[in-house]
Coordinates of C-alpha atoms (C1' of nucleotides) and ligand atoms in Angstrom, one line a residue:
Chain A
M1 CA 7.7 -22.5 24.1
T2 CA 8.0 -19.6 26.2
A3 CA 10.5 -18.1 23.9
K4 CA 12.0 -14.9 26.0
K5 CA 10.8 -12.0 23.9
G6 CA 13.4 -8.9 23.8
F7 CA 12.0 -5.6 25.9
I8 CA 12.1 -2.5 23.1
R9 CA 14.4 0.2 24.6
R10 CA 14.8 3.4 24.5
T11 CA 16.7 5.5 21.3
K12 CA 17.3 9.4 20.4
Q13 CA 16.1 8.2 15.9
R14 CA 12.8 6.7 17.8
E15 CA 12.5 10.0 20.2
V16 CA 13.1 12.3 17.5
I17 CA 11.3 9.9 14.5
L18 CA 8.0 10.8 17.4
D19 CA 8.5 13.8 18.3
V20 CA 8.7 14.5 14.0
L21 CA 5.5 12.9 13.4
R22 CA 4.0 14.7 16.7
S23 CA 5.2 17.8 14.6
T24 CA 2.8 18.4 12.2
R25 CA -0.9 17.7 10.8
S26 CA 0.3 16.8 7.1
H27 CA -0.5 12.8 8.3
P28 CA 3.0 12.6 6.1
T29 CA 5.2 10.0 4.3
A30 CA 8.3 7.4 5.6
D31 CA 11.0 9.7 3.8
W32 CA 9.0 13.1 4.8
V33 CA 9.6 11.8 7.6
Y34 CA 13.1 11.0 7.3
Q35 CA 14.1 14.1 5.6
E36 CA 13.0 16.1 9.2
V37 CA 14.7 13.9 11.3
R38 CA 18.0 13.8 9.2
K39 CA 18.0 17.2 9.4
E40 CA 18.6 16.8 13.2
M41 CA 20.3 13.5 12.8
P42 CA 22.0 14.0 9.5
N43 CA 23.1 9.9 9.9
V44 CA 20.1 8.2 10.3
S45 CA 19.3 5.4 8.3
L46 CA 15.4 5.1 6.8
G47 CA 15.9 1.7 7.5
T48 CA 16.0 3.4 10.8
I49 CA 13.3 6.0 10.0
Y50 CA 11.0 2.1 8.5
R51 CA 11.8 0.1 11.3
N52 CA 10.3 2.7 14.2
L53 CA 7.6 4.5 12.6
K54 CA 6.6 0.0 12.5
T55 CA 7.2 -0.4 16.1
L56 CA 5.7 3.4 16.9
T57 CA 2.9 1.9 15.7
E58 CA 3.1 -1.4 17.6
M59 CA 3.1 0.5 20.2
G60 CA 0.8 2.3 20.1
Q61 CA 1.7 5.4 19.5
A62 CA 1.5 5.8 16.4
L63 CA -1.5 4.9 13.4
E64 CA -0.2 4.2 9.6
L65 CA -2.3 4.4 7.7
S66 CA -2.5 2.7 4.1
Y67 CA -3.5 4.8 0.6
G68 CA -4.0 3.2 -2.6
S69 CA -0.7 1.1 -3.8
T70 CA 2.6 2.9 -2.8
Y71 CA 3.8 4.6 -0.1
S72 CA 1.7 4.9 3.1
R73 CA 0.8 7.7 5.7
F74 CA 1.9 8.1 9.5
D75 CA -0.6 9.9 12.1
G76 CA 0.9 11.1 15.5
N77 CA -2.0 10.5 16.9
P78 CA -2.9 7.1 17.5
E79 CA -6.8 7.8 18.4
N80 CA -8.9 6.3 16.7
H81 CA -10.6 9.4 14.6
Y82 CA -11.5 9.4 10.4
H83 CA -9.9 11.1 7.5
F84 CA -11.0 12.8 4.5
V85 CA -8.5 12.4 1.1
C86 CA -7.6 14.5 -1.9
E87 CA -7.5 12.5 -4.6
E88 CA -5.5 16.1 -6.2
C89 CA -2.8 16.5 -3.9
G90 CA -3.2 13.8 -2.0
Q91 CA -3.7 16.1 1.1
V92 CA -4.8 13.8 4.4
T93 CA -6.7 16.1 6.7
D94 CA -8.5 15.1 10.3
L95 CA -12.5 14.6 10.0
D96 CA -13.5 16.2 13.3
L97 CA -17.5 12.8 13.0
P98 CA -17.6 11.1 16.8
V99 CA -16.7 8.2 15.7
Q100 CA -18.6 4.4 15.9
K101 CA -17.0 2.3 17.8
Q102 CA -20.5 0.7 18.5
L103 CA -20.4 -0.4 15.4
E104 CA -17.5 -3.1 15.9
E105 CA -19.5 -4.7 18.5
D106 CA -22.1 -4.6 15.8
V107 CA -20.0 -5.8 13.3
S108 CA -18.0 -9.2 15.6
D109 CA -20.9 -10.0 15.6
M110 CA -22.5 -10.4 12.7
I111 CA -18.9 -12.3 12.4
D112 CA -18.1 -14.0 15.3
G113 CA -15.2 -13.2 15.1
Q114 CA -13.0 -10.3 16.7
V115 CA -12.7 -6.2 15.8
S116 CA -9.4 -4.6 17.3
Y117 CA -10.5 -1.0 14.9
H118 CA -12.0 -0.1 11.4
R119 CA -11.6 3.6 10.0
L120 CA -13.7 5.7 8.0
E121 CA -12.9 7.3 4.9
F122 CA -13.4 9.9 2.4
Y123 CA -11.9 10.9 -1.6
G124 CA -12.8 13.1 -2.8
V125 CA -11.4 16.9 -3.7
C126 CA -10.8 18.8 -1.4
R127 CA -11.5 22.9 -1.0
D128 CA -7.8 23.9 -2.9
C129 CA -8.2 21.7 -5.6
L130 CA -11.2 22.7 -6.7
S131 CA -11.0 26.6 -6.5
L132 CA -7.7 25.5 -8.2
A133 CA -9.7 23.8 -10.9
E134 CA -12.4 26.7 -11.1
A135 CA -9.3 29.1 -11.9
T136 CA -8.1 26.7 -14.5
D137 CA -11.2 26.9 -15.9
H138 CA -11.9 30.6 -16.1
E139 CA -8.0 30.9 -17.5
A140 CA -9.0 28.0 -20.9
E141 CA -12.5 30.6 -21.3
Chain B
M1 CA -8.2 22.4 -26.1
T2 CA -10.5 19.6 -26.1
A3 CA -8.0 17.4 -27.0
K4 CA -9.8 14.8 -29.2
K5 CA -10.6 12.6 -26.6
G6 CA -9.4 7.8 -27.4
F7 CA -12.2 5.6 -26.7
I8 CA -12.1 2.4 -25.0
R9 CA -12.3 -0.8 -27.0
R10 CA -13.3 -4.2 -25.8
T11 CA -11.0 -6.9 -25.9
K12 CA -11.2 -10.3 -24.7
Q13 CA -8.9 -10.4 -21.8
R14 CA -10.7 -7.3 -20.4
E15 CA -13.5 -9.3 -20.3
V16 CA -12.6 -12.7 -18.8
I17 CA -10.8 -10.6 -16.3
L18 CA -14.5 -8.6 -15.1
D19 CA -15.6 -12.3 -15.0
V20 CA -13.0 -13.8 -13.0
L21 CA -13.4 -11.4 -11.2
R22 CA -17.4 -11.9 -10.8
S23 CA -16.8 -14.7 -10.4
T24 CA -15.5 -15.0 -6.5
R25 CA -16.6 -13.1 -3.6
S26 CA -12.7 -13.7 -2.6
H27 CA -12.1 -9.7 -3.0
P28 CA -8.8 -11.1 -5.2
T29 CA -5.4 -9.9 -5.7
A30 CA -3.4 -8.5 -9.3
D31 CA -1.6 -11.5 -9.0
W32 CA -4.5 -13.9 -8.5
V33 CA -6.2 -13.1 -10.6
Y34 CA -3.5 -13.7 -13.5
Q35 CA -2.8 -17.0 -12.2
E36 CA -7.0 -17.3 -13.4
V37 CA -7.1 -15.8 -16.1
R38 CA -3.8 -17.3 -17.8
K39 CA -6.1 -20.7 -17.1
E40 CA -8.2 -19.5 -20.4
M41 CA -6.0 -17.1 -21.2
P42 CA -1.9 -18.8 -21.6
N43 CA -0.7 -16.0 -23.1
V44 CA -2.1 -13.7 -21.3
S45 CA 0.6 -10.8 -19.5
L46 CA 0.2 -9.5 -16.1
G47 CA 0.7 -6.2 -17.4
T48 CA -1.9 -6.6 -18.5
I49 CA -4.5 -7.8 -15.9
Y50 CA -3.0 -4.3 -14.4
R51 CA -3.5 -1.9 -17.2
N52 CA -7.4 -4.4 -17.3
L53 CA -7.7 -3.5 -13.4
K54 CA -7.2 -0.2 -14.0
T55 CA -9.0 0.6 -16.4
L56 CA -12.5 -1.5 -14.7
T57 CA -12.4 0.3 -11.5
E58 CA -12.1 4.2 -13.7
M59 CA -15.4 3.1 -16.0
G60 CA -17.4 1.9 -12.9
Q61 CA -17.3 -1.6 -12.8
A62 CA -14.8 -2.6 -10.2
L63 CA -12.6 -1.3 -6.7
E64 CA -10.0 -1.2 -6.1
L65 CA -9.0 -2.1 -1.8
S66 CA -5.2 -1.1 -0.8
Y67 CA -4.6 -2.9 2.8
G68 CA -0.9 -3.2 4.3
S69 CA 2.0 -0.9 2.2
T70 CA 1.7 -4.6 0.1
Y71 CA -1.3 -5.8 -2.7
S72 CA -4.3 -4.4 -3.7
R73 CA -7.1 -6.2 -4.0
F74 CA -9.7 -6.0 -6.7
D75 CA -13.8 -6.0 -5.9
G76 CA -15.8 -7.5 -8.8
N77 CA -18.9 -5.6 -6.9
P78 CA -18.6 -1.3 -7.9
E79 CA -21.5 -0.5 -5.5
N80 CA -20.0 0.6 -2.6
H81 CA -20.3 -1.0 0.9
Y82 CA -18.0 -2.4 3.8
H83 CA -15.3 -5.0 4.9
F84 CA -13.8 -6.6 7.2
V85 CA -10.0 -7.8 6.6
C86 CA -8.4 -10.9 9.6
E87 CA -5.0 -9.4 10.1
E88 CA -4.2 -13.2 10.3
C89 CA -4.9 -14.6 7.5
G90 CA -6.0 -11.7 5.2
Q91 CA -9.2 -12.8 4.6
V92 CA -11.6 -10.3 3.3
T93 CA -16.0 -10.6 4.2
D94 CA -18.6 -8.8 2.7
L95 CA -20.5 -6.5 5.3
D96 CA -23.9 -7.1 5.5
L97 CA -24.8 -2.8 6.6
P98 CA -26.4 -0.4 5.3
V99 CA -24.0 3.0 3.4
Q100 CA -24.2 5.8 5.0
K101 CA -24.3 8.0 2.2
Q102 CA -26.1 11.2 4.0
L103 CA -22.1 11.6 5.7
E104 CA -20.2 11.9 2.3
E105 CA -22.4 15.6 2.8
D106 CA -21.8 15.7 6.3
V107 CA -18.1 15.9 5.3
S108 CA -18.4 18.0 2.3
D109 CA -20.5 19.9 4.1
M110 CA -17.2 20.0 6.6
I111 CA -14.9 20.7 4.3
D112 CA -16.2 23.0 1.7
G113 CA -15.1 20.5 -0.5
Q114 CA -16.0 17.5 -2.4
V115 CA -16.9 14.1 -2.2
S116 CA -17.8 11.5 -4.3
Y117 CA -17.2 8.0 -2.4
H118 CA -15.9 6.8 1.1
R119 CA -14.9 3.1 2.5
L120 CA -15.0 1.2 5.7
E121 CA -13.7 -1.5 7.0
F122 CA -12.6 -3.1 9.8
Y123 CA -10.1 -5.1 11.4
G124 CA -9.7 -7.6 13.8
V125 CA -9.8 -11.8 14.0
C126 CA -11.8 -14.0 11.4
R127 CA -13.4 -16.6 13.5
D128 CA -11.5 -19.2 11.3
C129 CA -8.3 -17.7 12.7
L130 CA -9.8 -17.6 16.3
S131 CA -10.8 -20.9 16.8
L132 CA -7.6 -22.3 14.6
A133 CA -5.7 -19.8 18.2
E134 CA -8.0 -21.9 20.5
A135 CA -7.1 -24.7 19.1
T136 CA -3.8 -24.6 19.5
D137 CA -4.2 -23.0 23.3
H138 CA -5.2 -26.6 23.3
E139 CA -2.1 -28.4 22.7
A140 CA 0.3 -26.0 24.1
E141 CA -0.7 -26.9 27.4
Chain C
dA1 C1' 31.6 2.3 37.3
dA2 C1' 33.4 -1.3 34.8
dG3 C1' 31.3 -5.4 31.9
dG4 C1' 28.4 -8.6 29.8
dT5 C1' 23.8 -9.6 26.8
dT6 C1' 21.6 -8.3 22.8
dA7 C1' 17.8 -4.4 21.1
dT8 C1' 19.1 -1.0 17.5
dT9 C1' 21.9 1.0 14.8
dG10 C1' 23.9 2.4 9.4
dA11 C1' 24.8 1.5 5.3
dA12 C1' 23.4 -1.1 1.5
dA13 C1' 21.5 -4.2 -1.4
dA14 C1' 17.6 -7.4 -1.7
dG15 C1' 12.3 -7.5 -1.9
dA16 C1' 7.7 -7.3 -3.7
dA17 C1' 4.1 -4.7 -6.3
dT18 C1' 3.0 -1.8 -9.6
dT19 C1' 4.2 0.9 -13.9
dA20 C1' 6.5 1.7 -18.2
dT21 C1' 8.2 0.9 -22.6
dC22 C1' 8.2 0.1 -26.8
dA23 C1' 6.8 -3.4 -31.4
dC24 C1' 3.2 -6.2 -32.7
dT25 C1' -1.8 -6.6 -32.9
dA26 C1' -6.1 -6.6 -33.6
dT27 C1' -10.3 -3.4 -32.6
dG28 C1' -13.6 -0.8 -34.6
dT29 C1' -14.4 2.9 -37.7
dC30 C1' -15.4 4.5 -43.0
Chain D
dG1 C1' -10.7 -4.9 -47.2
dA2 C1' -7.8 -0.3 -45.3
dC3 C1' -6.5 3.0 -42.0
dA4 C1' -5.9 4.4 -37.4
dT5 C1' -4.5 3.5 -33.0
dA6 C1' -6.2 1.3 -28.6
dG7 C1' -4.7 -2.9 -26.5
dT8 C1' -1.2 -6.9 -25.4
dG9 C1' 2.4 -9.4 -24.1
dA10 C1' 7.3 -9.3 -22.9
dT11 C1' 10.3 -6.9 -20.2
dA12 C1' 12.6 -3.1 -18.5
dA13 C1' 12.8 0.4 -14.8
dT14 C1' 10.4 2.2 -11.0
dT15 C1' 9.2 2.6 -6.2
dC16 C1' 8.6 1.5 -0.8
dT17 C1' 9.6 -1.1 2.5
dT18 C1' 11.9 -4.9 4.6
dT19 C1' 15.9 -7.5 5.0
dT20 C1' 21.2 -8.6 6.4
dC21 C1' 24.1 -7.8 8.8
dA22 C1' 28.2 -6.0 11.1
dA23 C1' 29.2 -2.5 14.7
dT24 C1' 26.5 0.3 18.6
dA25 C1' 24.7 1.5 22.3
dA26 C1' 21.3 0.5 25.9
dC27 C1' 20.4 -1.1 30.3
dC28 C1' 20.9 -5.2 33.5
dT29 C1' 24.1 -6.9 37.0
dT30 C1' 27.9 -7.3 39.2
Ligands
MN201 MN1 -5.5 11.6 11.7
MN202 MN1 -16.9 -6.6 -1.3
ZN203 ZN1 -6.2 18.9 -2.7
ZN204 ZN1 -8.2 -15.1 8.8

DNA sequence: AAGGTTATTGAAAAGAATTATCACTATGTC
DNA sequence: GACATAGTGATAATTCTTTTCAATAACCTT
């Protein structure tokens, strides 16, 4: 037992990845991060992106948001907060709603288990996509 | 415009799939549904399972819940309700919490868009996995 | 500062879940 | 019953993500 656990080294790659993640509010996909990081480190590998996004998430410096059965999006703001997802364009936006932390206690009592976090997400159509739909309707007339 | 939209036929396959979905509270994966349906229809194809789970979801007879970046789980109860997900064993359980429908209005005002539904999920360790961990701890002593 | 250990990398292959394709089948309509 | 076409089974293709592994480089010990 007590296997000697490896420590975490600081690497240039992870640093750039975190910078990129923090530079946007777009909740980017791994691939978007990859493209951005390549501008600074052309030889970085996609595997490294995935590896580090995972590491950062585990270190509590990022959040991973998974949607649909397709790709994950990442968030450079590790504080819990809620999101709105546009089902038309896929855009993910932060919501300025109070985080109901006490719900976690309610639930942990309810299930007699341990709750470590919760996610609240709203789905629908964003303003931009709504007005786009309107415009198209007018055209059709 | 007004493209003549196809109608939806009733098929034996979809019927069995919905039955299977309604027969469990386990929030099964597509593959689990597949295995169950095969017991009754050995020649059913996995593609048919996916196709119909999607159709049922679109028809409002099922819910699709996506977790992690891997697989989706499905829910034969299409009424909105909240879930707890055990990060150890993957078990998904229904929570008996009141659904805060009015939050959707708050958000739609906030973003000036249209909200069609919301999801609230809690993550942590379930009771079973907790007691299992305890047992393991004792062993280690 | 040099050397040693091993976490991390880049490149590529493998994996896993889901979707697309297409000839054939069967549902619903007339 | 005949027709039109939505749905099926079988399989290939996609897509996102993880794994592999030799080479590299971060960090600790001298
Ligand atoms: Mn966010
Ligand atoms: Mn449920
Ligand atoms: Zn949109
Ligand atoms: Zn569990």
